[in-house]
Coordinates of C-alpha atoms and ligand atoms in Angstrom, one line a residue:
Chain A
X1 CA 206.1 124.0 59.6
X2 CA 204.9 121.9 57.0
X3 CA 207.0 119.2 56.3
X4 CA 206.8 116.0 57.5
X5 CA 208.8 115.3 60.7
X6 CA 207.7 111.7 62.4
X7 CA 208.8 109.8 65.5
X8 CA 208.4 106.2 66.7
X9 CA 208.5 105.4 70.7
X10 CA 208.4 101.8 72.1
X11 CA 208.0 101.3 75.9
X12 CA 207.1 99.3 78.7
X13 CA 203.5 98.0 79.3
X14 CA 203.1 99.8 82.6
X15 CA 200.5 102.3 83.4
X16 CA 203.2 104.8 84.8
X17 CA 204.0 105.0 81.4
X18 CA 200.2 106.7 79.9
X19 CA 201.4 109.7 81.2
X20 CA 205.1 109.8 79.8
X21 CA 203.3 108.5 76.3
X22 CA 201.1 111.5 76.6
X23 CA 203.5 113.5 77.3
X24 CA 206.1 112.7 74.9
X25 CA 202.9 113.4 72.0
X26 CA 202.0 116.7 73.0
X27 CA 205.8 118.1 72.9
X28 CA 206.3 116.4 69.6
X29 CA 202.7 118.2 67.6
X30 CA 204.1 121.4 69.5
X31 CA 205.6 122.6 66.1
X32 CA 202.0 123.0 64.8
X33 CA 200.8 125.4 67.4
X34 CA 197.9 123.5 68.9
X35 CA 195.3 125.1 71.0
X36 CA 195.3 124.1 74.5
X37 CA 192.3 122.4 73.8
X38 CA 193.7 120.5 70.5
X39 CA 196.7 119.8 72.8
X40 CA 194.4 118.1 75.0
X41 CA 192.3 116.3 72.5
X42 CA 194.9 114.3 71.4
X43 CA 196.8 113.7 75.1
X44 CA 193.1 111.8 75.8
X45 CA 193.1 109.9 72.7
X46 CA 197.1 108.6 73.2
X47 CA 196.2 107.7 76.5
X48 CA 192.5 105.9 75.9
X49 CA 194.9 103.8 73.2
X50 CA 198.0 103.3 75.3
X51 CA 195.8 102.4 78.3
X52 CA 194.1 99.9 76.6
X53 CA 197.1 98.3 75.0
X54 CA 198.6 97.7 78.6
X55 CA 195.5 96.8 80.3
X56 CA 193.8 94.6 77.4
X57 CA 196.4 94.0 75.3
X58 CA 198.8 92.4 78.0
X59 CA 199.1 90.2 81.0
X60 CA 202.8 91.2 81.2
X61 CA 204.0 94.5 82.0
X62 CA 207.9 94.0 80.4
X63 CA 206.0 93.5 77.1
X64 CA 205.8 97.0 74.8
X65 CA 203.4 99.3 73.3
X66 CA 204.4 100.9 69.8
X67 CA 203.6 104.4 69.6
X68 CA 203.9 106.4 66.4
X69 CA 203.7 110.2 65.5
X70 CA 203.6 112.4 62.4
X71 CA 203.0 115.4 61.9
X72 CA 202.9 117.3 58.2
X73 CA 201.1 120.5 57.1
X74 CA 198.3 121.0 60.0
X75 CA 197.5 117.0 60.8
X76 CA 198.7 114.8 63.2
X77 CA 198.7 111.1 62.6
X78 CA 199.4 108.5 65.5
X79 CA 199.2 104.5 65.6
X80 CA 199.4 103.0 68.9
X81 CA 200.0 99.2 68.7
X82 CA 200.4 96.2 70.6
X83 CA 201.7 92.5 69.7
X84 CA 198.9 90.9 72.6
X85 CA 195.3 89.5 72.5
X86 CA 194.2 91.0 70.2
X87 CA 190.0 91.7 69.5
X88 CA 188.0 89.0 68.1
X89 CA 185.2 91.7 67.2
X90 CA 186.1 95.2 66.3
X91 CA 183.0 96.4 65.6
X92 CA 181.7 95.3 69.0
X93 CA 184.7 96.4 71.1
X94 CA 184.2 99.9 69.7
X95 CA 180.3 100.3 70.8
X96 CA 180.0 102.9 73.8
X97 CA 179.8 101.1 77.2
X98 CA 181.2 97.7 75.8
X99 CA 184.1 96.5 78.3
X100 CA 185.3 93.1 78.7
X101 CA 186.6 94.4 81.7
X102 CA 184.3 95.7 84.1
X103 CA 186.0 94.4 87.1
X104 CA 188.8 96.9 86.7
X105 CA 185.8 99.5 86.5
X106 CA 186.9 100.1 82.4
X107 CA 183.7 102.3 81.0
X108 CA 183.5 100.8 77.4
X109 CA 184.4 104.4 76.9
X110 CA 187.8 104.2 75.6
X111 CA 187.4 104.0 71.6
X112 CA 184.2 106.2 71.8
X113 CA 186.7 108.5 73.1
X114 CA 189.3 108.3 70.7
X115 CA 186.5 108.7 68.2
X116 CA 185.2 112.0 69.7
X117 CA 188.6 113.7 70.1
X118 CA 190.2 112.7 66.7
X119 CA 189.0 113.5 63.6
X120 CA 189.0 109.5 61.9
X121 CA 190.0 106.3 64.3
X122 CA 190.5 103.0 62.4
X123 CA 191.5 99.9 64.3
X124 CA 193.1 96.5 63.0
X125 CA 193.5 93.4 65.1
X126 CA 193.6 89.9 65.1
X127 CA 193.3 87.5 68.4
X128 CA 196.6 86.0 69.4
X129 CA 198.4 88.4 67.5
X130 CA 197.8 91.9 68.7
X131 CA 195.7 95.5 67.9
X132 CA 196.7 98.8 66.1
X133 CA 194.9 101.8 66.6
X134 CA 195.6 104.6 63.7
X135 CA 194.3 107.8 64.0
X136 CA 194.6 111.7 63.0
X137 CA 193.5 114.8 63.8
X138 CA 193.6 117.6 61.4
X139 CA 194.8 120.8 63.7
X140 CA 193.0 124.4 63.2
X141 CA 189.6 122.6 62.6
X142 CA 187.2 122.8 65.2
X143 CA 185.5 119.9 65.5
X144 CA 182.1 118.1 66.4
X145 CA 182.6 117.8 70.2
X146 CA 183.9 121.5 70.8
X147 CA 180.3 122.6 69.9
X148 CA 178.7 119.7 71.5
X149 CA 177.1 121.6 74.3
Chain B
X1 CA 198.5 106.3 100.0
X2 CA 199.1 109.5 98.5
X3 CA 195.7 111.2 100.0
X4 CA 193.6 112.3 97.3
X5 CA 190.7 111.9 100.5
X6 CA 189.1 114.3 102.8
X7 CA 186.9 113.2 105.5
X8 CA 184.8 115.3 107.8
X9 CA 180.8 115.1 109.2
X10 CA 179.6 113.1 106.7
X11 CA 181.1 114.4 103.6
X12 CA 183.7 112.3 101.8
X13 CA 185.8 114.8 99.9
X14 CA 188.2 113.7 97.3
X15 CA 190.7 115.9 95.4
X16 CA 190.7 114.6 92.1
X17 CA 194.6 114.9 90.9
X18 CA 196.0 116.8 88.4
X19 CA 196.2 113.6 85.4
X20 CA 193.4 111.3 86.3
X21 CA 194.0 108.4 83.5
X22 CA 194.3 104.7 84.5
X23 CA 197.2 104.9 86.7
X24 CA 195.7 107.6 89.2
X25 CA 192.1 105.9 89.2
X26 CA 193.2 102.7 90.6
X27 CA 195.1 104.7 93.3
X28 CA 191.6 106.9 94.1
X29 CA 189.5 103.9 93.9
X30 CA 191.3 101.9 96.5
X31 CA 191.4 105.0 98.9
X32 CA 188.0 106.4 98.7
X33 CA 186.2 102.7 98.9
X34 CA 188.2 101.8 102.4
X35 CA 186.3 105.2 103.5
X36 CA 183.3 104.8 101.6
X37 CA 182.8 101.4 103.3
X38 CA 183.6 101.9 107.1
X39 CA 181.9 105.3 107.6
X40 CA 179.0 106.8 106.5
X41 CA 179.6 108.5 103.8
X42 CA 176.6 111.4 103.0
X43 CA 177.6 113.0 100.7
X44 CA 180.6 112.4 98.1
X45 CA 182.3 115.0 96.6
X46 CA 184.4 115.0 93.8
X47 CA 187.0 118.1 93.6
X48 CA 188.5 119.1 90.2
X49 CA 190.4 122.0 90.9
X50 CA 193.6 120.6 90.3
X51 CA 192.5 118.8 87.8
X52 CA 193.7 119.3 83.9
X53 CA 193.1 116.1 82.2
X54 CA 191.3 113.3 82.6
X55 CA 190.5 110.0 80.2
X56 CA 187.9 107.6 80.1
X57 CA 189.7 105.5 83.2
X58 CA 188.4 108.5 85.5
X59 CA 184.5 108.0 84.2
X60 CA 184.9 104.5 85.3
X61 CA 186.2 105.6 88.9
X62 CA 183.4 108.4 89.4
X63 CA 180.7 105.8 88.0
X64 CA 181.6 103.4 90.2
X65 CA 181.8 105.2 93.2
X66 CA 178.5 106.8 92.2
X67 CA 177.3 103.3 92.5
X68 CA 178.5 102.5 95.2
X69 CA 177.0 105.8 96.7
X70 CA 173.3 105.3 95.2
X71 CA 173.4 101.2 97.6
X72 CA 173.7 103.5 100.5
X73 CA 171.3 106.5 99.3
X74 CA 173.9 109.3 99.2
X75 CA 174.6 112.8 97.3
X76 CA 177.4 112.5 94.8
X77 CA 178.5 116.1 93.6
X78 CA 181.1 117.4 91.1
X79 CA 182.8 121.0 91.8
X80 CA 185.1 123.2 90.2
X81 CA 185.2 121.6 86.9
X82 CA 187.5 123.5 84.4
X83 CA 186.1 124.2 80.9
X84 CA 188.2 121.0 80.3
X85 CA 186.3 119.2 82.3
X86 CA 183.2 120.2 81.3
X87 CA 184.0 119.4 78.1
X88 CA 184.8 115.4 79.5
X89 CA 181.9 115.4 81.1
X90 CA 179.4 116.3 78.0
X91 CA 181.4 114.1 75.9
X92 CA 180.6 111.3 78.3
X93 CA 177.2 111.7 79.6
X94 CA 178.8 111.9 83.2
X95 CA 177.0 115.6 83.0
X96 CA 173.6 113.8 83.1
X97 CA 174.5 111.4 85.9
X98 CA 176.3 113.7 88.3
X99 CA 175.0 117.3 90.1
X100 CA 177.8 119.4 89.4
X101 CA 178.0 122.7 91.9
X102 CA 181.0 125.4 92.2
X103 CA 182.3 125.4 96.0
Chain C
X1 CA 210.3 102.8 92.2
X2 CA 212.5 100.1 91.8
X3 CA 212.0 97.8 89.2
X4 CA 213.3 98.7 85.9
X5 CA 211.5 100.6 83.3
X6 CA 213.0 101.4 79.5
X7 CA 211.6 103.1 76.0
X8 CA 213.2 103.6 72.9
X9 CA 212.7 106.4 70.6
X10 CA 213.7 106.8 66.9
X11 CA 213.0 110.2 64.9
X12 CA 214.0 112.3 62.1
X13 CA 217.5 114.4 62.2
X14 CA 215.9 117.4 62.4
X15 CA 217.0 120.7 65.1
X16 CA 213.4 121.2 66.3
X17 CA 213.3 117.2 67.6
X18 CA 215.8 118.1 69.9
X19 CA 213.5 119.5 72.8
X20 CA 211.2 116.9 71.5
X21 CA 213.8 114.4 72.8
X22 CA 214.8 116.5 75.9
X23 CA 211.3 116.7 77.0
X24 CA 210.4 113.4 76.3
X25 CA 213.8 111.6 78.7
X26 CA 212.6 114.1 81.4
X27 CA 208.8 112.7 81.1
X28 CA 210.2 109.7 81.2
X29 CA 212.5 109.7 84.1
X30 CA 210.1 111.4 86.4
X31 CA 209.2 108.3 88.2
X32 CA 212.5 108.3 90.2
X33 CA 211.5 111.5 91.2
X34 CA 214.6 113.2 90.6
X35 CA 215.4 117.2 91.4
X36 CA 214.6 119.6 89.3
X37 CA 218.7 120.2 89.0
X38 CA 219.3 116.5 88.1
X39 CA 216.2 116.8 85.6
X40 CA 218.2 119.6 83.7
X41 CA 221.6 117.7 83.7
X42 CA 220.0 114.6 81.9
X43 CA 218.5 116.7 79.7
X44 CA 221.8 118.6 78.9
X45 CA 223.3 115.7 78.0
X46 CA 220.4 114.2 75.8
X47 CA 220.5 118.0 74.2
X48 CA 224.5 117.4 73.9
X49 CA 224.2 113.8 71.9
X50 CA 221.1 114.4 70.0
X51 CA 222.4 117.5 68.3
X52 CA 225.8 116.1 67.6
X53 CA 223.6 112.7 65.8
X54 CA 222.0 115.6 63.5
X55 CA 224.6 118.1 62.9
X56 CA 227.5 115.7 62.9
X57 CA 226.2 112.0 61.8
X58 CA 224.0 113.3 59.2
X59 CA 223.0 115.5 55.9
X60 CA 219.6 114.6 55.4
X61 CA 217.1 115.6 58.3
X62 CA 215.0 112.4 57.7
X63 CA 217.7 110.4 58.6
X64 CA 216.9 108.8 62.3
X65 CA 218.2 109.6 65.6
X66 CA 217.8 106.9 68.0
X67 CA 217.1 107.4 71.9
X68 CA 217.0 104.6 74.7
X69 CA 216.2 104.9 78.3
X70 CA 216.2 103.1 81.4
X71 CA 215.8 103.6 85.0
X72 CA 216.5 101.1 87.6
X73 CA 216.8 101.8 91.1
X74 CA 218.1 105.0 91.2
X75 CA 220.2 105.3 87.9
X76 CA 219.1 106.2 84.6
X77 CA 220.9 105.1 81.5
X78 CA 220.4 106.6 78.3
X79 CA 221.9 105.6 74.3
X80 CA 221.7 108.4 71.5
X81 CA 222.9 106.8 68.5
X82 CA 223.2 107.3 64.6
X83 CA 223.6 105.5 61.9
X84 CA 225.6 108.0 60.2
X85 CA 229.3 109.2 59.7
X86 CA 230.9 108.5 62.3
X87 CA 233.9 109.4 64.1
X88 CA 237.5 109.2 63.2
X89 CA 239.3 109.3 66.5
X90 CA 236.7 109.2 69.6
X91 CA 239.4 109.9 72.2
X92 CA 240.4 113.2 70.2
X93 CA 236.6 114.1 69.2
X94 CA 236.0 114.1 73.3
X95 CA 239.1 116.9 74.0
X96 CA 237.4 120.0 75.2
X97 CA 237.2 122.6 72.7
X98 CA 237.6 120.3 69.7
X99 CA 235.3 120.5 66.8
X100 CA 235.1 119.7 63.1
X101 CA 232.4 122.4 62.5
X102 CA 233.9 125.7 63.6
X103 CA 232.1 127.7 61.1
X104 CA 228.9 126.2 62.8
X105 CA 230.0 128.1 65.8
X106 CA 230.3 124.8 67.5
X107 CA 232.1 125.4 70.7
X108 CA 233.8 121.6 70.7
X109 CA 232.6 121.6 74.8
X110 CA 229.5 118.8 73.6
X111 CA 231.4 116.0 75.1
X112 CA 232.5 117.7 78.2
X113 CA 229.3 118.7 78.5
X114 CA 227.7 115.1 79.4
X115 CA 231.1 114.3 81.1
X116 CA 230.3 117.1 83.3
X117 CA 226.4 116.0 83.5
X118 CA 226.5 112.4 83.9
X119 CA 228.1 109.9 85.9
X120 CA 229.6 107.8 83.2
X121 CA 229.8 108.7 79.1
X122 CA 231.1 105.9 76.9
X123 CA 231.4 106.2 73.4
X124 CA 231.3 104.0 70.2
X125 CA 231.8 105.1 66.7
X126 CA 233.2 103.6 63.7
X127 CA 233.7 106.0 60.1
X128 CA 231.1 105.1 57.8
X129 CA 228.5 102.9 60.1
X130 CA 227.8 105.8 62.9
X131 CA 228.2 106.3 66.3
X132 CA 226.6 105.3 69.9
X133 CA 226.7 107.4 73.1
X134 CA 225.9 105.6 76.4
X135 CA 225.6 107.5 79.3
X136 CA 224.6 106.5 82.9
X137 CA 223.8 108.5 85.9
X138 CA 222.8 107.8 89.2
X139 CA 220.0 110.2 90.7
X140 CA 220.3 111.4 94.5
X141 CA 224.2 111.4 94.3
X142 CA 225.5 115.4 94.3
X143 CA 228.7 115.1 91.5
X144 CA 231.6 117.2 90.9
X145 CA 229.8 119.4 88.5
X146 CA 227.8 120.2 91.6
X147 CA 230.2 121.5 93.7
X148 CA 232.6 123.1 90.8
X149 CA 232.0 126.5 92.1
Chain D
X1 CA 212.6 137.0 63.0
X2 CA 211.5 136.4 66.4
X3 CA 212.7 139.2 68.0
X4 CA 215.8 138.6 70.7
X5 CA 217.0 141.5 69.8
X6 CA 216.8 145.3 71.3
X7 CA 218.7 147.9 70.3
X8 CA 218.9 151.5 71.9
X9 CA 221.6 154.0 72.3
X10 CA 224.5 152.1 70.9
X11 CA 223.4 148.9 73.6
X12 CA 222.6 145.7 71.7
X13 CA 220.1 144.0 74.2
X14 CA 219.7 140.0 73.3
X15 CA 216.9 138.7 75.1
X16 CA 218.1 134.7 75.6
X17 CA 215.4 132.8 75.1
X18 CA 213.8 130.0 77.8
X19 CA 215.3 127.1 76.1
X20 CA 218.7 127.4 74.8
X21 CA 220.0 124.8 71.8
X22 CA 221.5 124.6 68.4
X23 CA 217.8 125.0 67.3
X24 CA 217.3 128.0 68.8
X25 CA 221.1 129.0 68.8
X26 CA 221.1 129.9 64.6
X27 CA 218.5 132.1 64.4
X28 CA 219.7 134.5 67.7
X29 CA 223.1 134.2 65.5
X30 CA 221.5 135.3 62.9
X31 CA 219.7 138.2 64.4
X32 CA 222.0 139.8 66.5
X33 CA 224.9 139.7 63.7
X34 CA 222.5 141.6 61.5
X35 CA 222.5 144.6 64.1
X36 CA 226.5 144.0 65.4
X37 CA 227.4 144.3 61.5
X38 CA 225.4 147.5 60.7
X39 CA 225.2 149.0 63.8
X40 CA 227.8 150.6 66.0
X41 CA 227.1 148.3 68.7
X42 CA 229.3 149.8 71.9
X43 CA 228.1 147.5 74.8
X44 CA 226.3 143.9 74.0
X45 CA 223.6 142.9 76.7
X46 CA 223.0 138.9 77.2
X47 CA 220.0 139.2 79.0
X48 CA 219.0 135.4 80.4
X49 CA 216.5 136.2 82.6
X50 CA 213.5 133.8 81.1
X51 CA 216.6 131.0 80.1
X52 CA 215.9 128.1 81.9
X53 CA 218.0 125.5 79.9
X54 CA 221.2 126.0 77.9
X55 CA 223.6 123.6 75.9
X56 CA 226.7 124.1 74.6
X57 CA 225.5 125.7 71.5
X58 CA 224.4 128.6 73.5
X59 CA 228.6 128.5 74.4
X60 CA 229.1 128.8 70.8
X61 CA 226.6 131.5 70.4
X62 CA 227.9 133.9 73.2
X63 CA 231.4 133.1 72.5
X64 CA 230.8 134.0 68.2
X65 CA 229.2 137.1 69.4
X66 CA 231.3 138.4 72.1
X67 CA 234.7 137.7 69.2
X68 CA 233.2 139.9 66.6
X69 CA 233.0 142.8 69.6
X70 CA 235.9 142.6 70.7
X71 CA 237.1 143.1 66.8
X72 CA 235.2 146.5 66.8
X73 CA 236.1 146.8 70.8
X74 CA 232.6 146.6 72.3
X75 CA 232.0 145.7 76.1
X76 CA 230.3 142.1 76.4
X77 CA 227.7 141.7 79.5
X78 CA 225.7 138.9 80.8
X79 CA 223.1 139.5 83.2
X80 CA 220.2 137.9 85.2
X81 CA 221.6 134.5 85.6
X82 CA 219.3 132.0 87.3
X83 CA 221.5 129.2 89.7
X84 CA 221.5 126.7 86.6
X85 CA 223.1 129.7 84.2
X86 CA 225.7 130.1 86.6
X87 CA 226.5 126.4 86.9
X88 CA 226.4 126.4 82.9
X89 CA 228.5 129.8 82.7
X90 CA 230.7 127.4 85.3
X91 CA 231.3 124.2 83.4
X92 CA 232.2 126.2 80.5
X93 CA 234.7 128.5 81.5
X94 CA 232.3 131.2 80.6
X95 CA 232.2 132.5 83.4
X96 CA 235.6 133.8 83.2
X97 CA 235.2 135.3 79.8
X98 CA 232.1 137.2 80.6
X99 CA 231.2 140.4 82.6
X100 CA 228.4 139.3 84.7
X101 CA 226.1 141.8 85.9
X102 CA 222.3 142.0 87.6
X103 CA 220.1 144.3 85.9
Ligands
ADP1 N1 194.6 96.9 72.6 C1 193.6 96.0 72.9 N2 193.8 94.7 73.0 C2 192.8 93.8 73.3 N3 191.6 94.2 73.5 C3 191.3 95.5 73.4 C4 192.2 96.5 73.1 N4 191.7 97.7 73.1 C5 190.3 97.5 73.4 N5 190.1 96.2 73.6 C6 188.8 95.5 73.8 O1 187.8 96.5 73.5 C7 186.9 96.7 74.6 C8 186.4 98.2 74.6 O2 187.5 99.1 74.7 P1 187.2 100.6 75.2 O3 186.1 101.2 74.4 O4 188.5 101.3 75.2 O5 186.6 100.4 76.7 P2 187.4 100.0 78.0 O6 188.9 100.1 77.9 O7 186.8 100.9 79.0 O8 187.0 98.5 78.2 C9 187.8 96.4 75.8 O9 187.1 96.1 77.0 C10 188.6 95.2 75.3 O10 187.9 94.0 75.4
ADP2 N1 227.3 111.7 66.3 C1 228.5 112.1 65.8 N2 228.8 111.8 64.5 C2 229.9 112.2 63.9 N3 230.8 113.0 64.5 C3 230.6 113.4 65.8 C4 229.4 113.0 66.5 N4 229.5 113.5 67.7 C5 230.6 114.2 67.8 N5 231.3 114.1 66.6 C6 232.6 114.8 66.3 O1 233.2 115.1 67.6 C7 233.5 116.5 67.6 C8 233.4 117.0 69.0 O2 232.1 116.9 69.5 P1 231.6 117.9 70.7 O3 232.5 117.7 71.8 O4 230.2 117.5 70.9 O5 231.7 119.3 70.1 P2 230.9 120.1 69.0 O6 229.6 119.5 68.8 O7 230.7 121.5 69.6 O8 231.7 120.1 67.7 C9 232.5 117.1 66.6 O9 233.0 118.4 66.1 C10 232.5 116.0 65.5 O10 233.6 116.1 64.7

């Protein structure tokens, strides 16, 4: 159970496709013996990432999303990458309750999120050329927000 | 439409489904707003019995039906939220905006 | 329901990715709705080619095992493909009953298998440079295999 | 070990498990062989009744184990098929290798 076993999924930038990304991630950490919880932990954080790649990242829903998984002693580490707008500020984009797209009723939630479920959260991006999300998630570690309350 | 909507005396009920992410919240939104804006909606209900995940795209579809609800001067309430749920809502201050009951 | 939607996944050669892969095709290929008996032929036949890619094509477990998928109208195609040693004489390797790894207990019925399962099985190989399995079915249409008994 | 195996009484009682592959396949091989080569196994019980999926490495499986009884002259049985075990049992030819029987 702890070697290194890692996959790489590419698909269609349509949002009938969050849940098959979410999907796919949970039965590929399975070997670890998640919680439930930890299970869904990291579901929410694929899909904040995937969402955002199809919705922000691209106009065009035949373009793809990038999604990769390892898994190696009791961590999981995923990148979820797109080759679209890209962010002009990082820093910004990843503030709580800052969306460029409030039309579509986004809640500037997304990264904050990602950053409460996983353990770390790094993004890279560049305008024009696209965003990469990388983040991991140490299994069998209780973290911050499962004492929250 | 796939019915996620309840209608009856006032109260607008609507069963949240089982994945809310992006996908399912556009499909809610458009369903509960062609209600919310021809009757007069009381009281809105949201029902998470069914429900075992949800992202950030299903804050933005409560919050903005909340909004919508607070114009008009109604009660928006949250039931049968799983420890899951509860867990979502914490996490995104949703707990401190919405009354939250068990039916 | 109609317009065409496709993934690609790549992972290591290892046993336990094979329900990874199953699981993942039937996540995948939920949109067209399909019953739950065509949900377990697709996945037969993903389990058929994904196992034969990592106990046939390959040694070394981080090898990678290719996966594609598409669904268009009501037909899903899938490829399962290695990079690994390929096969001799494909026309032979397909006979039921006919296996190169009997001490494996292999029961040389893996081809028949997604013949039975799917529509359409076509297969590439070439010693040396690996081997491609495409397979096509069309979901809503009751097959032989159905109504063997 | 994960325990597929029951033994009582000279019956050897393989519990299949839900999802049947090569992955899963090696280590039932590996268990029940332990038993069928030290134990005087009379009748050997396939038991499928949680097996929701099978390839054909659960073919080769049945088929290795039901060869070494009939070496030592056992009785092979397969019971609780669900409607996709019989269509696999089916396709294989299995079907008319195997004793079937409902428990
Ligand atoms: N993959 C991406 N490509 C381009 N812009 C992105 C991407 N992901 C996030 N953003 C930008 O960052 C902002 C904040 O993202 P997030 O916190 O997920 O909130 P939301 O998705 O609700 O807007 C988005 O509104 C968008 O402007
Ligand atoms: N991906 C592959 N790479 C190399 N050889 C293969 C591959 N798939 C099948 N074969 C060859 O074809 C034979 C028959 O395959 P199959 O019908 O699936 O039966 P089995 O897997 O039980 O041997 C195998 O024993 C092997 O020699």
């Amino acid at each position: 159970m702890t070697q290194r076993n890692e996959m790489r999924l590419e698909f269609d930038a349509r949002s009938m496709n969050e849940g098959f990304a979410r999907t796919a991630v949970a039965a590929f950490i399975m070997e670890l013996n998640p919680t439930l919880d930890e299970v869904a932990d990291v579901k929410t954080a694929v899909s904040e990432a995937v969402t955002n790649a199809i919705i922000h990242g691209y106009d065009n829903p035949q373009e793809k999303v990038v999604l990769t998984c390892s898994v190696e002693g009791t961590a999981v580490e995923l990148t979820v990458e797109d080759r679209g707008k890209g962010i002009e500020d990082v820093a910004r984009a990843m503030e709580p309750f800052y969306t460029t797209r409030p039309e579509l009723e986004r809640s500037g939630m997304g990264f904050a999120f990602m950053e409460a479920f996983m353990d770390d959260v790094r993004v890279t991006s560049s305008p024009g050329k696209g965003t990469t999300v990388w983040m991991r998630k140490n299994l069998g570690n209780p973290k911050v927000a499962d004492t929250y309350e | 439409m796939e019915n996620y909507c309840e209608w009856k005396e006032g109260c607008l009920l609507v069963h949240m489904p089982k994945e809310l992410d992006h996908h399912q919240a556009g499909l809610i939104r458009a369903e509960a707003d062609l209600i919310i804006d021809t009757c007069r909606v009381q009281t809105l209900v949201f029902d998470f019995k069914k429900t075992e995940f949800m992202d950030s795209s299903g804050i933005g579809v409560i919050i903005g039906r909340s909004r919508k609800m607070s114009y008009q001067g109604g009660r928006v309430v949250a039931q049968n939220l799983n420890q899951r749920m509860e867990k979502i809502f914490v996490v995104s201050g949703l707990h401190k905006m919405i009354e939250k009951e068990n039916s």
